[in-house]
Coordinates of C-alpha atoms in Angstrom, one line a residue:
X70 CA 0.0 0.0 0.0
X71 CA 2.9 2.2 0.7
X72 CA 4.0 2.1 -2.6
X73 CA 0.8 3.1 -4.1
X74 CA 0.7 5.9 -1.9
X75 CA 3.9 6.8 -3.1
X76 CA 2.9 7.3 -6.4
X77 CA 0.1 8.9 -5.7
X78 CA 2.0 11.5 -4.4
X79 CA 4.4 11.5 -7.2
X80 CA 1.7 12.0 -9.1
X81 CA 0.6 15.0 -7.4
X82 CA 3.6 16.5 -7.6
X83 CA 3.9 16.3 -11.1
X84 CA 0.1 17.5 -11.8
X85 CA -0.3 20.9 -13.5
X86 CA -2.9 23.3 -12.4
X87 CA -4.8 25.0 -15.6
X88 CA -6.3 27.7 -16.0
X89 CA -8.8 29.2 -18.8
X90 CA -7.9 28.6 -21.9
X91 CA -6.9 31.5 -24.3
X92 CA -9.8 33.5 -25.6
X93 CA -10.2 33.1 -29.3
X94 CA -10.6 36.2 -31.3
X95 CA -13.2 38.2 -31.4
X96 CA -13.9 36.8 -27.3
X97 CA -13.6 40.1 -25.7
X98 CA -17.2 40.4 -24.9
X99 CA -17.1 36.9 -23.4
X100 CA -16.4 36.6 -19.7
X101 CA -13.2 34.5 -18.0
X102 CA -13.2 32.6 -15.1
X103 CA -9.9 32.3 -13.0
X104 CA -9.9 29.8 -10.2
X105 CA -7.3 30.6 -7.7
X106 CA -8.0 27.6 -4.7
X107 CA -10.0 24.9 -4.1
X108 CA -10.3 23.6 -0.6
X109 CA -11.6 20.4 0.4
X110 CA -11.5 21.8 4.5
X111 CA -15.0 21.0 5.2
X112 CA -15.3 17.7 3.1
X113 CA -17.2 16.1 1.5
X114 CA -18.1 20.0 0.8
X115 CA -15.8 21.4 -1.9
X116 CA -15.3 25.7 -1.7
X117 CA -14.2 26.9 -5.1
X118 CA -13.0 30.2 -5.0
X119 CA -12.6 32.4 -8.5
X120 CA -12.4 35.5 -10.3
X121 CA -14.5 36.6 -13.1
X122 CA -13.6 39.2 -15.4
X123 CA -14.5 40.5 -19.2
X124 CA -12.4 39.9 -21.8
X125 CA -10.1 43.0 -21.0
X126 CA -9.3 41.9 -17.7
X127 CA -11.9 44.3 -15.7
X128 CA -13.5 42.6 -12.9
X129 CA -17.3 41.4 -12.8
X130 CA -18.5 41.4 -9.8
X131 CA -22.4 41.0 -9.8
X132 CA -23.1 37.5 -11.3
X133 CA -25.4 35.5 -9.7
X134 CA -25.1 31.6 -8.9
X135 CA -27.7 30.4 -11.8
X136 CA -25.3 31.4 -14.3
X137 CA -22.4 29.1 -13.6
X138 CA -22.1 25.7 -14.3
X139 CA -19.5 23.3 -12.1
X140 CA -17.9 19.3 -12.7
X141 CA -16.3 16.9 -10.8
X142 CA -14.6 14.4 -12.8
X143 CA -16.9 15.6 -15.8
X144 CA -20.0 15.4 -14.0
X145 CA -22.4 18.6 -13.3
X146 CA -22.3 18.9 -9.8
X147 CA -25.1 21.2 -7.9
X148 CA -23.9 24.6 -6.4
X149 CA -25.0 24.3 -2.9
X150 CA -23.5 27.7 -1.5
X151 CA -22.6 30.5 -3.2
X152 CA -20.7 34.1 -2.9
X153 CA -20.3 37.3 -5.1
X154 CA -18.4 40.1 -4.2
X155 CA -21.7 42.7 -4.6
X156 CA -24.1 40.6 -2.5
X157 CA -21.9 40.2 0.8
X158 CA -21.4 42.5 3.1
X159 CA -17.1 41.6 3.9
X160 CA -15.7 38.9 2.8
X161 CA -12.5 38.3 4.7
X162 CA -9.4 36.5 3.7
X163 CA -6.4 35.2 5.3
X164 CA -3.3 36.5 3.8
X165 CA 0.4 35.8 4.7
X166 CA 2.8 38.6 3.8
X167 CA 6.6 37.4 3.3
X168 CA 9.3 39.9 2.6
X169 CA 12.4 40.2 2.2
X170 CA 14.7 41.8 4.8
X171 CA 18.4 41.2 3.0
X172 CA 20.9 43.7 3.5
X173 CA 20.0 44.6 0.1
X174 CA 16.7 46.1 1.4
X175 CA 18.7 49.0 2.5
X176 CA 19.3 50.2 -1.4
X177 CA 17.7 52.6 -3.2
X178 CA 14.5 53.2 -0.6
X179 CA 13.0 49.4 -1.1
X180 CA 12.8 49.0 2.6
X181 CA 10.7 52.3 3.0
X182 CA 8.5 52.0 0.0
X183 CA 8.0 48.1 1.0
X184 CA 6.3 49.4 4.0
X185 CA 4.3 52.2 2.4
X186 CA 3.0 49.5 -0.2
X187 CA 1.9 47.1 2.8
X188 CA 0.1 49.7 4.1
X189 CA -1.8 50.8 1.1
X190 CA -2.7 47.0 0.8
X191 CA -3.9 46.7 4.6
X192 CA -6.5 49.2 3.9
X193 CA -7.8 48.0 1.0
X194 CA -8.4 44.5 2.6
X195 CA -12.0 43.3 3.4
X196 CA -12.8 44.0 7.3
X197 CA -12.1 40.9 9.3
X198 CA -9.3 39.8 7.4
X199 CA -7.0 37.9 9.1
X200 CA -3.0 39.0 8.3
X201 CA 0.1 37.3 9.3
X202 CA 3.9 38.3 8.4
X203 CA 6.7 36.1 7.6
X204 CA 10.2 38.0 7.4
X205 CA 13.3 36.7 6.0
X206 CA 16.9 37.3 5.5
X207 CA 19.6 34.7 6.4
X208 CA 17.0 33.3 8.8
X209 CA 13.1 33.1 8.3
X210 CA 11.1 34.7 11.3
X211 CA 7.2 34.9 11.9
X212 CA 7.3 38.4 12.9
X213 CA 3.8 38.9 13.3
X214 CA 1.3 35.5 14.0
X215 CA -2.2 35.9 12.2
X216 CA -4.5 39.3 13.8
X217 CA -7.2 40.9 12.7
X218 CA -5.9 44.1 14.4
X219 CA -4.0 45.5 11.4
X220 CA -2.3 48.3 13.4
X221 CA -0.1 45.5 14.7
X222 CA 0.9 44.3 11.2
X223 CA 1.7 47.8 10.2
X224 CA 3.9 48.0 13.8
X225 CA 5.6 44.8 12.6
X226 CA 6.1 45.8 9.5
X227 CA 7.9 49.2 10.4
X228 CA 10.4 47.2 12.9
X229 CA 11.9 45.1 10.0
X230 CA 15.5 45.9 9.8
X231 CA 17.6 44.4 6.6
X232 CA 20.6 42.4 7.2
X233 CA 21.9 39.1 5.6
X234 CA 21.3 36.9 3.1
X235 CA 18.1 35.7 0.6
X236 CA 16.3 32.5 1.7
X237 CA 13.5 33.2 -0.2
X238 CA 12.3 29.3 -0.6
X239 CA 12.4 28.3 3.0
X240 CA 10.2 31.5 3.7
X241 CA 7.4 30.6 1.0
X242 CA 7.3 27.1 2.6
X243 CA 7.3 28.6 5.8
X244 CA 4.3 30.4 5.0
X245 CA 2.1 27.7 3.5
X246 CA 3.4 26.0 6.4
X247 CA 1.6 28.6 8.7
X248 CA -1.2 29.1 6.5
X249 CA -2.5 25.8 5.0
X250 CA -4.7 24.5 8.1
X251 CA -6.7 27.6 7.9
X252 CA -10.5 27.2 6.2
X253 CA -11.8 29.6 4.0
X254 CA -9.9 32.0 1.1
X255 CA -6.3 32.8 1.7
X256 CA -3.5 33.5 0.1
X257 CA 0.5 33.9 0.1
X258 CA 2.3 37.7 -1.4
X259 CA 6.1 36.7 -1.0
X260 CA 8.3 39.6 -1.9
X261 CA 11.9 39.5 -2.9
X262 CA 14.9 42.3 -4.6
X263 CA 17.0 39.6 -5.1
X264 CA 17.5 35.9 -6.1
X265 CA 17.7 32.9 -3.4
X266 CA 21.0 32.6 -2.2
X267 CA 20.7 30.7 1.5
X268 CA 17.8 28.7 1.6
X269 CA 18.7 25.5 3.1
X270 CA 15.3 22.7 3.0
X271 CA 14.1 24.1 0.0
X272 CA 14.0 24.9 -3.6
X273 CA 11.4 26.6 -6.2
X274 CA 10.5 22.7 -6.8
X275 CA 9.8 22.2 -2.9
X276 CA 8.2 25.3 -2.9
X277 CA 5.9 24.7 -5.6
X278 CA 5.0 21.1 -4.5
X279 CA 4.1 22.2 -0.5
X280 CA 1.8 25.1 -2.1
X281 CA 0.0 23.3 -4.4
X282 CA -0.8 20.0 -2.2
X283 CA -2.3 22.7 0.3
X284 CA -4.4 24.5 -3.0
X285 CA -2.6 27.3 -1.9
X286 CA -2.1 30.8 -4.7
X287 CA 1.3 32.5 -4.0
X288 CA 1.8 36.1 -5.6
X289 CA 5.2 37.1 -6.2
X290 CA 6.3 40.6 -6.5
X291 CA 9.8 41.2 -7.6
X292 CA 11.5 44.6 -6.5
X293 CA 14.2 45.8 -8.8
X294 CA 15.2 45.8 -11.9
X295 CA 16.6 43.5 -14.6
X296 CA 19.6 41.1 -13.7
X297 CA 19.0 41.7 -10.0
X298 CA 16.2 38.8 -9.3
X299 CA 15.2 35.7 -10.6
X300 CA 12.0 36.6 -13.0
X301 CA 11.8 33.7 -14.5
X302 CA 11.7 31.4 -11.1
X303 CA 9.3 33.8 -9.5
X304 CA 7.0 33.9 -12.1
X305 CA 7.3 29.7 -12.6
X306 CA 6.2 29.9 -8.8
X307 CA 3.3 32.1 -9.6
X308 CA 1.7 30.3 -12.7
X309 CA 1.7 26.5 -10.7
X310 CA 0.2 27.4 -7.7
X311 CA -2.3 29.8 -9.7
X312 CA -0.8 32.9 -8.2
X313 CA 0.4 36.0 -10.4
X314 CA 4.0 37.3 -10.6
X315 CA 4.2 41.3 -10.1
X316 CA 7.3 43.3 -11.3
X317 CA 7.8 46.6 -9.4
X318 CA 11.1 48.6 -10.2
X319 CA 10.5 51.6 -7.9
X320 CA 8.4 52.2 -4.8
X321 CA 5.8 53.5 -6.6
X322 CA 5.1 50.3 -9.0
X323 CA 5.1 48.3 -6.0
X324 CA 2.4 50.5 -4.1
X325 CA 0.2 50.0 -7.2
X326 CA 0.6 46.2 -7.1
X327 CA 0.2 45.9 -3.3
X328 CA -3.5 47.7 -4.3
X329 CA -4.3 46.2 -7.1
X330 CA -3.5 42.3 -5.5
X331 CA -6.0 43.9 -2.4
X332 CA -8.5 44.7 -5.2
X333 CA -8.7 41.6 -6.6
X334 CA -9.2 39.9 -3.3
X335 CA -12.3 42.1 -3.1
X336 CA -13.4 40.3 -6.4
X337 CA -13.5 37.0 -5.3
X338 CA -16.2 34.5 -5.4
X339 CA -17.0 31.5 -3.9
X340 CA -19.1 28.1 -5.0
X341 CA -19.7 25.3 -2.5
X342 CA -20.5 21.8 -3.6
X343 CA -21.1 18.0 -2.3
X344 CA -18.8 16.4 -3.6
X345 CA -20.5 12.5 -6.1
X346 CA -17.5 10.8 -3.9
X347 CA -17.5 11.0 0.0
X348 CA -14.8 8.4 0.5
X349 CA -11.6 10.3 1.2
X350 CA -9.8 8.2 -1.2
X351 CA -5.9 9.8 -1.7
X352 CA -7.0 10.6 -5.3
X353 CA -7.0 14.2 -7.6
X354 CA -10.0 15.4 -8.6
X355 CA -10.9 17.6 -11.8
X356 CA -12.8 20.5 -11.1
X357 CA -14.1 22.7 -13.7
X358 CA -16.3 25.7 -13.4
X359 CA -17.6 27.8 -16.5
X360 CA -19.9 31.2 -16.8
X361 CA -22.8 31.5 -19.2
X362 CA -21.3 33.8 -21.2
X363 CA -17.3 32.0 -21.3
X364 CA -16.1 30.8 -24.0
X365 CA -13.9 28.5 -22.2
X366 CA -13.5 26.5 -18.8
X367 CA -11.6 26.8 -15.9
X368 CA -10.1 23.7 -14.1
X369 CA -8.5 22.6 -11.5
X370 CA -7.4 19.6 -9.6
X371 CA -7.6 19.3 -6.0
X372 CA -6.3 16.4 -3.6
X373 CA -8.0 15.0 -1.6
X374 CA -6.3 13.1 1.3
X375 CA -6.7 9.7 2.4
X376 CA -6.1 6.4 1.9
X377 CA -5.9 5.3 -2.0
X378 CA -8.9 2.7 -3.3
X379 CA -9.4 1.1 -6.6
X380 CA -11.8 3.1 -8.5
X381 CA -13.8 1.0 -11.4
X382 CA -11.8 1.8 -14.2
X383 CA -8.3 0.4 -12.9
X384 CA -9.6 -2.3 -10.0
X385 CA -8.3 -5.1 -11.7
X386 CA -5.0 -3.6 -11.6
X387 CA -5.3 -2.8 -8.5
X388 CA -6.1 -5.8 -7.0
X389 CA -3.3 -7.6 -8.6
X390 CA -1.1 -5.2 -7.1
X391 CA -2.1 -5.6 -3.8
X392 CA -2.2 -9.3 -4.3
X393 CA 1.5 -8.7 -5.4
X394 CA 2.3 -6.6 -2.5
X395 CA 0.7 -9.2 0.1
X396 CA 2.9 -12.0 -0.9
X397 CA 5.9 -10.0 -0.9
X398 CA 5.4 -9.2 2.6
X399 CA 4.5 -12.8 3.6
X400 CA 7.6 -13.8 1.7
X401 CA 9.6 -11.7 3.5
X402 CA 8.1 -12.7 7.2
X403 CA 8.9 -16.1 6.3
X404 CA 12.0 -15.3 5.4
X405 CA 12.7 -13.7 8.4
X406 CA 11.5 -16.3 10.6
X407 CA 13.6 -19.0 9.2
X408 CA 16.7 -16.7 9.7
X409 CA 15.8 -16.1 13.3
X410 CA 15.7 -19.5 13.8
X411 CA 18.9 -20.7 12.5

């Protein structure tokens, strides 16, 4: 069983979130839905979160639950719950800040405008939002734990000093780390002005497989300009975890980002639906969720945990493997046995 369960997880690892397809021409009256996390918390209910937007990216933000459609392994599912950002009052969200506190924060006013970005973000943030801060230079700290008292995130925020090194990767794991056991929507913005130089359990590989087995999005803002960070990692990060990579090459750019990542959580919806499977079987699941008026589907796969059962299209295969498996192991104990007695 062990070894199934191994490749299972292989599997997982390997899986690539997708998004919408690309519009066709001529789509830009058409609307696009963008899934960011799927959380099986509360199974066998399944939360889908998403963004919808018209074809030029603008937000919609008044649709209403009879004009989406939603699959589970390609079968319609019914929407059992459902959010849009114009019918609720506050919608919070849980959000882990990580940024980067190198020595090479000092340069060029990135400590000060990182702080005067944050803050613009805090106050665009749905009341009750929940906020935590995960700071990093050669070590990785949890400056502030999660609050809904946002004064306290600014106060943390404003007693970073820079010093050290970059270990960019062990923060980002760090955070999913703190983050992943909480229900509801949430989301990772890690911040860096450089490239990794001292992480020491993980890599953009590790990173990108511990957020996407918790369904987790992480944003990445770079802060610099060409040469000076790793674009092409950070934005790899972004796309398979369903997250968005932000380059800022002054204080200002970065501000704008900070707001416009804030804005978007305001734009969030959320589906719920009963899962056609309640057995927490170890498996993925395909999840796809359309609008009446897209001309293409959104999917995702989620994971859900648990111990891995033969479905009907591969029992037979199964079975023989466990059959395989079971005499191994009886081999083996005989094996041993003998030895012991000699």
């Amino acid at each position: 069983m062990s070894l199934v369960l191994a490749c299972m997880i292989a599997a997982l690892g390997q899986a690539e979130a997708s998004g919408p397809a690309a519009e066709p021409p001529g789509a830009g009256d058409g609307s696009v839905v963008v899934i960011t996390q799927a959380d099986e918390s509360k199974f066998p209910e399944i939360n889908v979160y998403f963004e919808l937007r018209k074809g030029d990216g603008t937000p919609i933000r008044d649709a209403v639950q009879g004009e989406f459609r939603l699959t589970e392994d390609g079968k319609e599912r019914p929407i059992t719950s459902f959010d849009a950002p114009i019918t609720v009052q506050s919608r919070p969200t849980t959000v882990v800040l990580v940024v980067d506190r190198s020595g090479s924060m000092r340069e060029g006013g990135k400590m000060a405008g990182m702080r005067a970005a944050v803050r613009t973000f805090l106050d665009g943030l749905p009341r009750g939002s929940r906020v935590a801060v995960v700071a990093f230079g050669s070590d990785v700290d949890t400056t502030c734990p999660f609050t809904e008292d946002l004064e306290k995130v600014r106060d943390a925020i404003d007693a970073i000093e820079p010093f050290g090194g970059t270990r960019f990767y062990d923060a980002v794991v760090a955070a999913v780390e703190l983050v992943e056991e909480v229900e509801g929507r949430k989301a990772i913005l890690a911040l860096t002005d450089g490239q990794d130089t001292e992480s020491r359990e993980a890599d953009l590989g590790r990173a990108v497989e511990v957020a996407r087995r918790a369904n987790l999005p992480v944003h990445t803002l770079g802060l610099g300009r060409g040469g000076q960070i790793d674009d092409e990692s950070l934005e790899r990060l972004a796309e398979r975890t369903r997250g968005q990579f932000y380059r800022a090459e002054s204080a200002e750019q970065l501000r704008k980002i900070y707001e416009e990542i804030a804005e978007r959580l305001g734009a969030t919806y959320r589906v719920a639906f009963p899962t056609d499977r309640p057995l927490q079987d170890g498996t993925l699941r395909p999840i796809a969720l359309s609008h009446v008026r897209s001309r293409s589907t959104a999917e995702t796969k989620l994971f859900i945990p648990g111990m891995v059962v033969p479905s009907p299209g591969w029992s037979g295969l199964f079975t023989a493997l466990l059959v395989g498996l079971s005499l191994v192991l009886i081999a083996g104990d005989r094996l041993w046995t003998r030895l012991l007695r000699r």
